[in-house]
Short mmCIF file of C-alpha atoms in Angstrom, two decimals:
data_model
loop_
_atom_site.label_atom_id
_atom_site.label_comp_id
_atom_site.label_asym_id
_atom_site.label_seq_id
_atom_site.Cartn_x
_atom_site.Cartn_y
_atom_site.Cartn_z
CA MET F 1 18.30 -68.92 -204.91
CA SER F 2 15.87 -66.61 -206.86
CA ASP F 3 14.87 -63.81 -204.46
CA ALA F 4 15.76 -65.75 -201.32
CA VAL F 5 19.23 -65.31 -199.80
CA LEU F 6 18.72 -68.12 -197.31
CA LYS F 7 16.71 -71.33 -197.71
CA LEU F 8 16.50 -74.01 -195.03
CA ASP F 9 14.76 -77.25 -195.88
CA ASN F 10 14.14 -79.77 -193.09
CA VAL F 11 17.38 -78.94 -191.28
CA SER F 12 18.37 -80.90 -188.17
CA VAL F 13 21.57 -80.57 -186.14
CA GLU F 14 22.86 -83.25 -183.80
CA ILE F 15 25.85 -82.66 -181.52
CA GLY F 16 27.28 -85.27 -179.16
CA GLY F 17 24.26 -87.54 -179.70
CA ARG F 18 21.80 -84.75 -178.79
CA ARG F 19 19.45 -83.35 -181.39
CA LEU F 20 19.60 -79.59 -180.80
CA VAL F 21 17.67 -78.50 -183.88
CA GLU F 22 14.95 -80.57 -185.54
CA ASN F 23 13.34 -80.31 -188.97
CA VAL F 24 13.55 -76.55 -189.38
CA SER F 25 12.48 -75.03 -192.70
CA PHE F 26 12.22 -71.35 -193.64
CA ASN F 27 13.32 -68.84 -196.29
CA VAL F 28 14.69 -65.33 -195.94
CA ALA F 29 14.14 -62.93 -198.85
CA ARG F 30 16.56 -60.28 -200.05
CA GLY F 31 16.32 -57.18 -197.85
CA GLU F 32 14.13 -58.90 -195.25
CA LEU F 33 14.84 -58.65 -191.50
CA VAL F 34 13.89 -61.80 -189.64
CA ALA F 35 14.14 -62.24 -185.89
CA LEU F 36 14.85 -65.72 -184.61
CA ILE F 37 13.65 -65.89 -181.03
CA GLY F 38 13.54 -68.61 -178.40
CA PRO F 39 14.61 -69.33 -174.82
CA ASN F 40 18.21 -70.13 -173.85
CA GLY F 41 19.27 -73.54 -175.17
CA SER F 42 16.58 -73.58 -177.85
CA GLY F 43 19.11 -74.12 -180.67
CA LYS F 44 19.25 -70.55 -182.07
CA THR F 45 23.06 -70.24 -182.02
CA THR F 46 23.46 -73.87 -183.15
CA LEU F 47 21.24 -73.20 -186.17
CA LEU F 48 23.20 -70.04 -187.01
CA ARG F 49 26.48 -71.94 -186.84
CA ALA F 50 25.08 -74.70 -189.04
CA ILE F 51 24.19 -72.00 -191.60
CA LEU F 52 27.79 -70.77 -191.36
CA GLY F 53 28.99 -74.31 -192.02
CA GLU F 54 30.57 -74.85 -188.62
CA TYR F 55 28.25 -77.68 -187.56
CA ARG F 56 27.22 -80.67 -189.62
CA TYR F 57 23.52 -80.92 -190.36
CA SER F 58 21.00 -83.05 -192.19
CA GLY F 59 18.56 -81.47 -194.63
CA ARG F 60 19.47 -78.70 -197.04
CA ILE F 61 20.78 -75.16 -196.58
CA ASP F 62 21.16 -72.79 -199.52
CA VAL F 63 22.89 -69.60 -198.48
CA ALA F 64 24.02 -66.46 -200.34
CA MET F 65 27.66 -66.13 -201.39
CA ARG F 66 28.48 -63.10 -199.25
CA VAL F 67 27.52 -63.61 -195.63
CA GLY F 68 28.40 -61.35 -192.71
CA TYR F 69 28.33 -62.57 -189.14
CA VAL F 70 28.34 -60.86 -185.77
CA PRO F 71 28.93 -63.39 -182.96
CA GLN F 72 27.27 -63.24 -179.56
CA ARG F 73 30.62 -62.66 -177.93
CA LEU F 74 34.25 -63.07 -178.82
CA ALA F 75 35.70 -65.84 -176.68
CA TYR F 76 39.23 -64.61 -177.19
CA ASP F 77 42.16 -63.56 -175.09
CA ARG F 78 41.29 -59.96 -174.16
CA THR F 79 44.91 -59.28 -173.24
CA LEU F 80 45.94 -59.87 -176.87
CA PRO F 81 47.41 -56.54 -178.00
CA MET F 82 45.45 -55.96 -181.20
CA THR F 83 44.09 -52.57 -182.25
CA VAL F 84 40.65 -52.26 -183.82
CA LEU F 85 42.20 -51.25 -187.14
CA GLU F 86 44.49 -54.30 -187.09
CA PHE F 87 41.46 -56.50 -186.38
CA MET F 88 39.64 -54.98 -189.35
CA ALA F 89 42.73 -55.52 -191.54
CA LEU F 90 42.83 -59.26 -190.79
CA THR F 91 40.27 -59.81 -193.53
CA THR F 92 41.07 -56.92 -195.84
CA GLN F 93 44.79 -57.31 -196.53
CA ARG F 94 47.09 -60.13 -197.57
CA LEU F 95 50.28 -58.59 -196.21
CA PRO F 96 51.01 -60.27 -192.83
CA LEU F 97 49.86 -58.05 -189.99
CA ALA F 98 53.42 -58.16 -188.62
CA PHE F 99 54.31 -55.65 -191.35
CA GLY F 100 51.54 -53.26 -190.33
CA VAL F 101 48.22 -52.20 -191.83
CA THR F 102 48.38 -51.27 -195.52
CA ARG F 103 47.12 -47.86 -196.67
CA ARG F 104 44.21 -49.49 -198.53
CA ALA F 105 43.15 -51.65 -195.55
CA ARG F 106 43.39 -48.60 -193.28
CA ALA F 107 41.12 -46.55 -195.57
CA ARG F 108 38.58 -49.40 -195.85
CA GLY F 109 38.67 -50.05 -192.10
CA LEU F 110 38.11 -46.38 -191.25
CA GLU F 111 35.26 -46.16 -193.78
CA LEU F 112 33.46 -49.17 -192.27
CA LEU F 113 34.03 -47.95 -188.71
CA ALA F 114 32.63 -44.55 -189.67
CA ARG F 115 29.49 -46.24 -191.03
CA VAL F 116 28.69 -47.65 -187.58
CA GLY F 117 29.81 -44.53 -185.70
CA ALA F 118 32.98 -46.14 -184.33
CA ARG F 119 35.73 -44.30 -186.23
CA LYS F 120 37.20 -42.92 -183.01
CA LEU F 121 37.84 -46.49 -181.81
CA ALA F 122 40.26 -47.26 -184.69
CA HIS F 123 43.39 -47.13 -182.56
CA SER F 124 41.87 -48.55 -179.36
CA ALA F 125 42.83 -52.01 -178.10
CA LEU F 126 40.24 -54.61 -179.13
CA GLY F 127 40.37 -56.16 -175.65
CA GLY F 128 39.64 -52.83 -173.94
CA LEU F 129 36.33 -52.12 -175.70
CA SER F 130 33.04 -52.10 -173.83
CA GLY F 131 30.32 -54.55 -174.89
CA GLY F 132 28.54 -51.94 -177.01
CA GLU F 133 31.75 -50.71 -178.66
CA LEU F 134 32.82 -54.25 -179.50
CA GLN F 135 29.45 -54.98 -181.13
CA ARG F 136 29.83 -51.89 -183.35
CA VAL F 137 33.33 -52.97 -184.37
CA LEU F 138 32.11 -56.50 -185.13
CA LEU F 139 29.25 -55.06 -187.15
CA ALA F 140 31.68 -52.87 -189.12
CA SER F 141 33.90 -55.90 -189.75
CA SER F 142 30.92 -58.00 -190.89
CA LEU F 143 30.05 -55.37 -193.53
CA GLU F 144 33.50 -55.66 -195.12
CA ARG F 145 32.43 -57.99 -197.95
CA ASP F 146 29.25 -56.00 -198.63
CA PRO F 147 27.13 -58.96 -197.50
CA GLU F 148 23.84 -60.09 -199.03
CA LEU F 149 22.92 -61.72 -195.72
CA LEU F 150 23.94 -60.68 -192.23
CA LEU F 151 23.64 -63.13 -189.32
CA LEU F 152 23.53 -61.49 -185.89
CA ASP F 153 23.73 -63.73 -182.84
CA GLU F 154 22.25 -61.82 -179.90
CA PRO F 155 24.25 -58.79 -181.03
CA ALA F 156 23.31 -56.69 -178.03
CA ALA F 157 23.80 -59.31 -175.29
CA GLY F 158 25.49 -57.62 -172.34
CA VAL F 159 24.52 -54.14 -173.56
CA ASP F 160 21.91 -52.05 -171.71
CA ILE F 161 18.47 -51.54 -173.24
CA GLU F 162 19.27 -48.07 -174.62
CA GLY F 163 22.50 -49.35 -176.18
CA GLU F 164 20.62 -52.30 -177.63
CA LYS F 165 18.03 -50.01 -179.20
CA THR F 166 20.70 -47.74 -180.69
CA PHE F 167 22.47 -50.79 -182.12
CA LEU F 168 19.27 -52.13 -183.66
CA ASP F 169 18.53 -48.72 -185.21
CA LEU F 170 21.99 -48.93 -186.75
CA ILE F 171 21.16 -52.37 -188.19
CA LYS F 172 18.05 -50.90 -189.76
CA THR F 173 19.66 -47.82 -191.32
CA GLU F 174 23.08 -49.17 -192.27
CA VAL F 175 22.18 -52.74 -193.20
CA LYS F 176 18.54 -53.44 -193.93
CA ASP F 177 17.79 -50.17 -195.71
CA ARG F 178 20.74 -50.86 -198.02
CA GLY F 179 19.11 -54.07 -199.23
CA CYS F 180 20.93 -56.64 -197.08
CA ALA F 181 18.84 -59.40 -195.51
CA VAL F 182 19.28 -59.90 -191.77
CA VAL F 183 18.68 -62.85 -189.46
CA LEU F 184 18.73 -61.54 -185.93
CA VAL F 185 18.89 -64.02 -183.05
CA SER F 186 17.37 -62.75 -179.83
CA HIS F 187 15.71 -64.06 -176.71
CA ASP F 188 13.91 -60.75 -176.32
CA LEU F 189 11.05 -60.25 -178.76
CA SER F 190 9.88 -56.91 -177.39
CA VAL F 191 13.23 -55.26 -178.17
CA VAL F 192 13.48 -56.47 -181.77
CA SER F 193 9.75 -56.17 -182.58
CA ASP F 194 10.05 -52.59 -183.87
CA ILE F 195 12.44 -53.41 -186.70
CA THR F 196 11.60 -56.97 -187.78
CA ASP F 197 9.55 -57.90 -190.82
CA ARG F 198 8.95 -61.40 -189.53
CA VAL F 199 9.55 -63.43 -186.41
CA LEU F 200 10.48 -67.11 -186.21
CA CYS F 201 10.04 -68.81 -182.82
CA LEU F 202 12.48 -71.66 -182.24
CA ASN F 203 12.51 -74.14 -179.42
CA ARG F 204 14.48 -77.00 -180.98
CA THR F 205 11.89 -77.01 -183.74
CA LEU F 206 10.07 -74.09 -185.39
CA MET F 207 7.15 -73.31 -183.05
CA CYS F 208 5.58 -70.31 -184.80
CA GLU F 209 6.16 -67.76 -187.53
CA GLY F 210 4.55 -64.40 -188.28
CA LYS F 211 4.59 -60.66 -187.68
CA ALA F 212 5.89 -59.44 -184.31
CA GLU F 213 2.63 -57.77 -183.30
CA ASP F 214 0.70 -60.99 -183.91
CA LEU F 215 3.13 -63.12 -181.95
CA LEU F 216 3.70 -60.82 -178.99
CA THR F 217 0.90 -62.42 -177.01
CA ALA F 218 0.96 -64.20 -173.67
CA GLU F 219 -0.27 -67.39 -175.33
CA THR F 220 2.56 -67.52 -177.91
CA ILE F 221 5.18 -66.57 -175.34
CA ALA F 222 4.03 -69.37 -173.03
CA ARG F 223 4.09 -71.85 -175.92
CA VAL F 224 7.62 -70.94 -177.03
CA PHE F 225 9.29 -70.08 -173.74
CA GLY F 226 7.27 -72.30 -171.40
CA GLY F 227 5.21 -71.22 -168.38
CA GLY F 228 6.24 -68.52 -165.87
CA HIS F 229 7.10 -65.91 -168.50
CA ALA F 230 5.14 -62.75 -169.27
CA VAL F 231 5.15 -60.05 -171.90
CA TYR F 232 7.11 -56.99 -170.79
CA ASP F 233 7.27 -53.82 -172.84
CA HIS F 234 10.67 -52.09 -172.57
CA HIS F 235 9.24 -48.92 -174.07
CA ARG F 236 7.34 -48.37 -170.84
CA ALA F 237 10.42 -49.05 -168.72
CA GLY F 238 11.89 -46.24 -166.66
CA PRO F 239 14.63 -43.79 -167.74
CA HIS F 240 17.72 -45.33 -169.43
CA GLY F 241 15.91 -48.60 -169.86
CA LYS F 242 15.89 -49.45 -166.15
CA HIS F 243 13.40 -52.18 -165.30
CA ASP F 244 10.54 -51.99 -162.92
CA HIS F 245 10.23 -55.57 -161.72
CA ASP F 246 7.21 -54.96 -159.51
CA HIS F 247 4.94 -56.59 -162.06
CA GLY F 248 6.71 -59.86 -161.44
CA GLY F 249 7.14 -60.76 -165.13
CA HIS F 250 10.33 -61.78 -166.92
CA ARG F 251 11.92 -60.13 -169.96
CA HIS F 252 10.44 -61.72 -173.03
CA MET V 1 83.84 -67.36 -177.79
CA LEU V 2 85.34 -65.95 -181.00
CA GLY V 3 84.99 -69.38 -182.58
CA TYR V 4 81.25 -68.77 -182.93
CA PHE V 5 81.97 -66.09 -185.54
CA ASN V 6 84.47 -68.15 -187.56
CA PRO V 7 82.56 -69.91 -190.38
CA ALA V 8 85.19 -72.66 -190.47
CA SER V 9 84.74 -73.65 -186.82
CA TRP V 10 82.23 -76.21 -185.46
CA GLN V 11 80.96 -73.54 -183.07
CA PHE V 12 79.69 -71.47 -186.01
CA GLY V 13 77.26 -74.31 -186.81
CA ILE V 14 75.97 -74.18 -183.25
CA LEU V 15 75.44 -70.42 -183.52
CA LEU V 16 73.50 -70.92 -186.76
CA GLY V 17 71.44 -73.69 -185.12
CA VAL V 18 70.49 -71.45 -182.20
CA VAL V 19 69.59 -68.55 -184.53
CA CYS V 20 67.39 -70.84 -186.67
CA VAL V 21 65.59 -72.25 -183.61
CA SER V 22 65.12 -68.75 -182.17
CA LEU V 23 63.67 -67.37 -185.40
CA SER V 24 61.22 -70.22 -185.97
CA SER V 25 60.04 -70.35 -182.34
CA GLY V 26 59.89 -66.54 -182.11
CA VAL V 27 57.65 -66.33 -185.19
CA LEU V 28 55.42 -69.25 -184.15
CA SER V 29 55.11 -68.13 -180.51
CA PRO V 30 52.42 -65.41 -181.02
CA LEU V 31 50.17 -67.94 -182.75
CA VAL V 32 50.79 -70.59 -180.06
CA VAL V 33 49.89 -68.10 -177.32
CA SER V 34 46.89 -66.48 -179.03
CA ASN V 35 45.47 -69.87 -180.11
CA ARG V 36 46.07 -71.25 -176.60
CA MET V 37 48.15 -74.12 -177.94
CA SER V 38 50.92 -74.20 -175.32
CA PHE V 39 49.74 -77.44 -173.72
CA PHE V 40 49.50 -78.85 -177.21
CA SER V 41 53.15 -78.20 -178.03
CA GLU V 42 54.10 -79.63 -174.63
CA ALA V 43 52.28 -82.89 -175.44
CA VAL V 44 53.99 -83.13 -178.84
CA ALA V 45 57.37 -82.48 -177.19
CA HIS V 46 56.78 -85.29 -174.69
CA SER V 47 55.97 -87.69 -177.53
CA THR V 48 59.31 -87.06 -179.27
CA LEU V 49 61.22 -89.40 -176.92
CA ALA V 50 59.14 -92.34 -178.14
CA GLY V 51 59.84 -91.19 -181.72
CA VAL V 52 63.59 -91.11 -181.11
CA ALA V 53 63.56 -94.55 -179.45
CA LEU V 54 61.56 -96.00 -182.36
CA GLY V 55 64.07 -94.56 -184.84
CA LEU V 56 67.03 -96.02 -182.95
CA ILE V 57 65.33 -99.41 -182.62
CA MET V 58 64.28 -99.62 -186.28
CA GLY V 59 67.52 -98.16 -187.63
CA PHE V 60 65.93 -95.03 -189.15
CA ASP V 61 67.09 -91.45 -188.71
CA PRO V 62 65.63 -90.54 -185.26
CA LEU V 63 64.68 -87.06 -186.53
CA LEU V 64 62.32 -88.56 -189.11
CA THR V 65 60.63 -90.94 -186.67
CA MET V 66 60.47 -88.15 -184.09
CA ILE V 67 58.63 -85.87 -186.56
CA GLY V 68 56.40 -88.78 -187.63
CA VAL V 69 55.39 -89.65 -184.06
CA GLY V 70 55.02 -85.95 -183.14
CA VAL V 71 52.67 -85.28 -186.07
CA ILE V 72 50.64 -88.46 -185.37
CA VAL V 73 50.24 -87.55 -181.67
CA ALA V 74 49.26 -83.98 -182.62
CA LEU V 75 46.63 -85.21 -185.10
CA LEU V 76 45.30 -87.75 -182.58
CA ILE V 77 44.83 -85.03 -179.98
CA ALA V 78 43.16 -82.78 -182.56
CA ALA V 79 40.77 -85.58 -183.55
CA LEU V 80 39.96 -86.38 -179.91
CA ARG V 81 39.36 -82.69 -179.20
CA GLN V 82 36.62 -82.74 -181.86
CA ARG V 83 34.95 -85.91 -180.63
CA SER V 84 35.60 -86.39 -176.93
CA PRO V 85 33.36 -84.78 -174.32
CA LEU V 86 36.43 -84.35 -172.07
CA ALA V 87 38.17 -80.99 -171.69
CA LEU V 88 41.26 -80.38 -173.84
CA ASP V 89 43.63 -80.06 -170.86
CA THR V 90 42.47 -83.48 -169.59
CA LEU V 91 43.18 -85.09 -172.97
CA LEU V 92 46.56 -83.39 -173.16
CA GLY V 93 47.43 -84.53 -169.63
CA VAL V 94 46.80 -88.13 -170.67
CA ALA V 95 48.74 -87.72 -173.93
CA MET V 96 51.75 -86.06 -172.27
CA ALA V 97 52.18 -88.61 -169.51
CA GLY V 98 51.43 -91.56 -171.79
CA ALA V 99 53.82 -90.51 -174.56
CA LEU V 100 56.70 -89.80 -172.16
CA ALA V 101 56.19 -93.10 -170.32
CA VAL V 102 56.22 -95.07 -173.59
CA GLY V 103 59.40 -93.23 -174.65
CA VAL V 104 61.22 -94.04 -171.39
CA ILE V 105 60.13 -97.71 -171.54
CA LEU V 106 61.33 -98.05 -175.16
CA PHE V 107 64.70 -96.52 -174.21
CA GLN V 108 65.14 -98.83 -171.21
CA TRP V 109 63.94 -101.91 -173.04
CA LYS V 110 65.70 -101.71 -176.39
CA VAL V 111 68.04 -98.75 -176.66
CA ARG V 112 69.81 -98.74 -173.27
CA ASN V 113 71.77 -95.62 -174.23
CA TYR V 114 71.00 -93.25 -171.38
CA ALA V 115 73.35 -90.52 -172.65
CA ASP V 116 71.10 -90.24 -175.72
CA MET V 117 67.98 -90.11 -173.56
CA ASP V 118 69.51 -87.40 -171.39
CA ALA V 119 70.38 -85.36 -174.50
CA TYR V 120 66.79 -85.53 -175.72
CA LEU V 121 65.33 -84.71 -172.31
CA PHE V 122 67.46 -81.62 -171.62
CA GLY V 123 69.07 -80.89 -174.99
CA ARG V 124 72.74 -81.09 -175.84
CA ILE V 125 73.66 -78.50 -178.36
CA THR V 126 77.23 -79.73 -178.78
CA PHE V 127 75.76 -82.90 -180.38
CA LEU V 128 74.43 -80.82 -183.30
CA THR V 129 75.86 -82.05 -186.58
CA ARG V 130 76.16 -80.14 -189.85
CA ASP V 131 73.11 -82.04 -191.16
CA ASP V 132 71.13 -81.06 -188.05
CA VAL V 133 71.91 -77.39 -188.67
CA ILE V 134 70.82 -77.70 -192.32
CA ILE V 135 67.54 -79.31 -191.22
CA LEU V 136 67.00 -76.60 -188.60
CA ALA V 137 67.57 -73.91 -191.26
CA LEU V 138 65.25 -75.58 -193.79
CA VAL V 139 62.46 -76.15 -191.25
CA GLY V 140 62.83 -72.60 -189.92
CA ALA V 141 62.68 -71.10 -193.43
CA ALA V 142 59.69 -73.29 -194.39
CA ALA V 143 57.83 -72.44 -191.17
CA ILE V 144 58.37 -68.70 -191.64
CA ALA V 145 57.35 -68.85 -195.33
CA VAL V 146 54.15 -70.80 -194.63
CA LEU V 147 53.24 -68.57 -191.68
CA ALA V 148 53.87 -65.42 -193.72
CA MET V 149 51.41 -66.62 -196.37
CA MET V 150 48.69 -67.63 -193.90
CA TRP V 151 49.39 -65.25 -191.03
CA ASN V 152 46.29 -63.06 -191.09
CA ARG V 153 43.94 -66.02 -191.48
CA LEU V 154 45.60 -67.88 -188.59
CA ALA V 155 45.41 -64.72 -186.47
CA LEU V 156 41.69 -64.36 -187.28
CA LEU V 157 41.23 -67.97 -186.19
CA SER V 158 42.72 -67.07 -182.82
CA VAL V 159 40.24 -64.20 -182.38
CA SER V 160 37.08 -66.18 -183.19
CA ARG V 161 36.53 -69.46 -184.99
CA PRO V 162 32.89 -68.78 -186.02
CA LEU V 163 33.95 -65.35 -187.28
CA ALA V 164 36.73 -66.97 -189.34
CA GLN V 165 34.23 -69.52 -190.67
CA SER V 166 31.84 -66.76 -191.72
CA ARG V 167 34.67 -65.19 -193.76
CA GLY V 168 34.94 -68.35 -195.82
CA LEU V 169 37.93 -69.84 -194.00
CA ASN V 170 38.15 -73.62 -193.86
CA VAL V 171 38.76 -73.64 -190.11
CA GLY V 172 39.59 -77.37 -189.95
CA ARG V 173 42.24 -77.05 -192.67
CA TYR V 174 43.96 -74.09 -191.01
CA ASP V 175 43.83 -75.86 -187.64
CA LEU V 176 45.53 -78.85 -189.21
CA LEU V 177 48.18 -76.68 -190.84
CA LEU V 178 49.05 -74.98 -187.56
CA ILE V 179 49.14 -78.30 -185.68
CA VAL V 180 51.48 -79.96 -188.22
CA LEU V 181 53.72 -76.90 -188.38
CA LEU V 182 53.90 -76.74 -184.60
CA ALA V 183 54.71 -80.45 -184.36
CA VAL V 184 57.56 -80.16 -186.89
CA VAL V 185 59.08 -77.08 -185.23
CA VAL V 186 58.85 -78.71 -181.78
CA CYS V 187 60.60 -81.84 -183.05
CA VAL V 188 63.59 -80.03 -184.56
CA THR V 189 63.87 -77.64 -181.60
CA VAL V 190 64.08 -80.54 -179.15
CA ARG V 191 67.67 -81.16 -180.32
CA VAL V 192 68.70 -77.77 -178.95
CA VAL V 193 66.82 -77.29 -175.67
CA GLY V 194 65.44 -80.77 -174.93
CA LEU V 195 61.86 -81.97 -174.79
CA LEU V 196 61.30 -80.83 -171.21
CA LEU V 197 62.19 -77.22 -172.04
CA VAL V 198 61.12 -76.79 -175.67
CA ASN V 199 57.71 -75.44 -174.77
CA ALA V 200 59.34 -72.50 -173.01
CA LEU V 201 60.71 -71.28 -176.35
CA LEU V 202 57.24 -71.42 -177.89
CA VAL V 203 55.45 -69.64 -175.06
CA ILE V 204 57.82 -67.17 -173.37
CA PRO V 205 58.73 -64.97 -176.39
CA ALA V 206 55.12 -63.98 -177.16
CA ALA V 207 54.16 -63.89 -173.46
CA ALA V 208 57.01 -61.45 -172.69
CA SER V 209 56.25 -59.34 -175.75
CA LYS V 210 52.53 -59.28 -174.96
CA ASN V 211 53.27 -57.66 -171.61
CA LEU V 212 54.63 -54.56 -173.35
CA ALA V 213 53.12 -54.48 -176.85
CA ARG V 214 50.30 -52.13 -177.75
CA SER V 215 49.61 -53.62 -181.17
CA TYR V 216 49.72 -57.02 -182.82
CA ARG V 217 52.57 -55.92 -185.05
CA SER V 218 54.73 -54.94 -182.09
CA MET V 219 53.89 -58.21 -180.33
CA VAL V 220 55.19 -60.25 -183.29
CA TRP V 221 58.45 -58.29 -183.60
CA GLY V 222 58.86 -58.27 -179.81
CA SER V 223 58.43 -62.04 -179.72
CA LEU V 224 61.09 -62.46 -182.39
CA ALA V 225 63.45 -60.13 -180.49
CA VAL V 226 62.95 -61.97 -177.17
CA ALA V 227 63.57 -65.35 -178.85
CA VAL V 228 66.76 -64.23 -180.61
CA VAL V 229 68.17 -62.29 -177.63
CA SER V 230 67.53 -65.14 -175.19
CA GLY V 231 68.93 -67.66 -177.69
CA LEU V 232 72.18 -65.74 -178.14
CA ALA V 233 72.46 -64.78 -174.45
CA GLY V 234 71.89 -68.39 -173.39
CA LEU V 235 74.49 -69.64 -175.88
CA PHE V 236 77.24 -67.12 -175.02
CA VAL V 237 76.65 -66.85 -171.25
CA GLY V 238 76.10 -70.60 -170.97
CA ASP V 239 79.36 -71.27 -172.81
CA TYR V 240 81.27 -68.67 -170.75
CA LEU V 241 79.99 -70.01 -167.40
CA LYS V 242 80.20 -73.66 -168.56
CA LEU V 243 76.43 -74.13 -168.17
CA PRO V 244 74.22 -76.38 -170.31
CA VAL V 245 73.14 -74.17 -173.22
CA GLY V 246 69.49 -75.32 -173.52
CA PRO V 247 68.53 -74.49 -169.92
CA ALA V 248 70.63 -71.27 -170.13
CA ILE V 249 68.54 -70.12 -173.14
CA VAL V 250 65.33 -70.81 -171.22
CA VAL V 251 66.62 -68.96 -168.11
CA ALA V 252 67.53 -65.95 -170.30
CA ALA V 253 64.00 -65.99 -171.77
CA VAL V 254 62.46 -66.23 -168.27
CA ILE V 255 64.53 -63.22 -167.13
CA LEU V 256 63.26 -61.19 -170.10
CA PHE V 257 59.71 -62.31 -169.33
CA ALA V 258 60.08 -61.27 -165.66
CA ALA V 259 61.41 -57.84 -166.70
CA SER V 260 58.54 -57.34 -169.14
CA GLN V 261 56.04 -58.40 -166.48
CA ILE V 262 57.40 -55.86 -163.99
CA ILE V 263 57.47 -53.05 -166.57
CA GLY V 264 53.99 -54.02 -167.80
CA LEU V 265 52.53 -54.03 -164.28
CA ARG V 266 54.14 -50.66 -163.44
CA ARG V 267 52.87 -49.16 -166.68
CA GLY V 268 49.38 -50.54 -165.99
CA ARG V 269 49.44 -49.02 -162.51
CA VAL V 270 50.51 -45.61 -163.84
CA MET V 271 47.79 -45.71 -166.50
CA ALA V 272 45.17 -46.71 -163.91
CA GLU V 273 46.25 -43.80 -161.66
CA ASN V 274 45.96 -41.35 -164.56
#
């Protein structure tokens, strides 16, 4: 893998007879933060899941040994009585959870939660967390194996703009600055533009690639997302990230 | 009643059978509920009648053919779930009705022993032989041992499949393991409560425990407690009131579930008010 922790060569994914991703090739270097952007249904999540090995693909994917993953959302039974610490212990201890959390798993879980500022959530019910809290817990859990590559699938979906920004700052300080490469899926380039090294635009196939400031133009946005979309800068939004929709543009 | 505690009596075997079934279903129940597999176990249970009829027709031990057919039906459903564009509950609806219909036809056509069919539909615990009890004990012990080894990985699977995949879990292999284990436990449990009621023993214990538990650990132990208490209560009360034991066990479990639901709702209301 040399310096790259992720190499995709001509990757295509077909599900149920539909080709959702077509001939995608790119590399991600150690310590690099890459944003993968594109409209809904453009194949971003499908590509991420192919990298994780969940979907079959054609082409070649070389991926680092230790990969962390933060899903877009947890489609699980929210009434399941599981504490955050128990959830963290699922991957850090061999003793069946029925016998409780071991001292070692507890210490490791608390350490990881503290890293993402979520130590106080340790004894909360997983199903009772807000969107932002859950994302922090999932991030803490994804750091458990000290990953070389972290895959984040719209990590701040359902979180307000301020919460999203705080979360992305956390990714920068606690993940990227520690040498871990990050692939961040988003449909919102303006939010991730501050922290990315490189942006990949996906709409079934790779449409463009480059630095955020070069790609954040009306022409590129129209090419990737289609017509009817405009550039909107969240930094000029009102207090607490509230939108002023008078300009008539969409978030992108 | 005292006969149940005399190791030399035939009733002692029945007590052991009920305890084995309660332990294996009580342990498996949290995984069935959290992996949303209750319809799945129902479909496997419905297929067991065809397995029994095949065994009787071909002269094999019905338990073996029942497990064979149960596992095949479970694997078929799992394969269809991967490939078919239809929703899982639709596929299971087809499998349940189809398997039960084939079982009834085979019984009517070749077996013609309706007492046997009745015993498999509603369970007849007094038919349990010494060999049945040994099989129940072996299957129960094997199920608990396998689950103990894989528990945390199976629980992670129930939280999120992509998350489990990212942690290096072979999701397909663990799915298969859980499906086969579930099919085997369903097949041996059918002898006690019958195929129409077996699913209750795999769903109610964890559902009742979930209403009150505040952690995963307490849900598992609560599930085990509900399964064992309803098993013993159904056996003793059913025997005392001359009721069929299988349905009595299920009614006891439903009563415990109702109590947990009421307590859970009241507790939720108090917490919301505070």
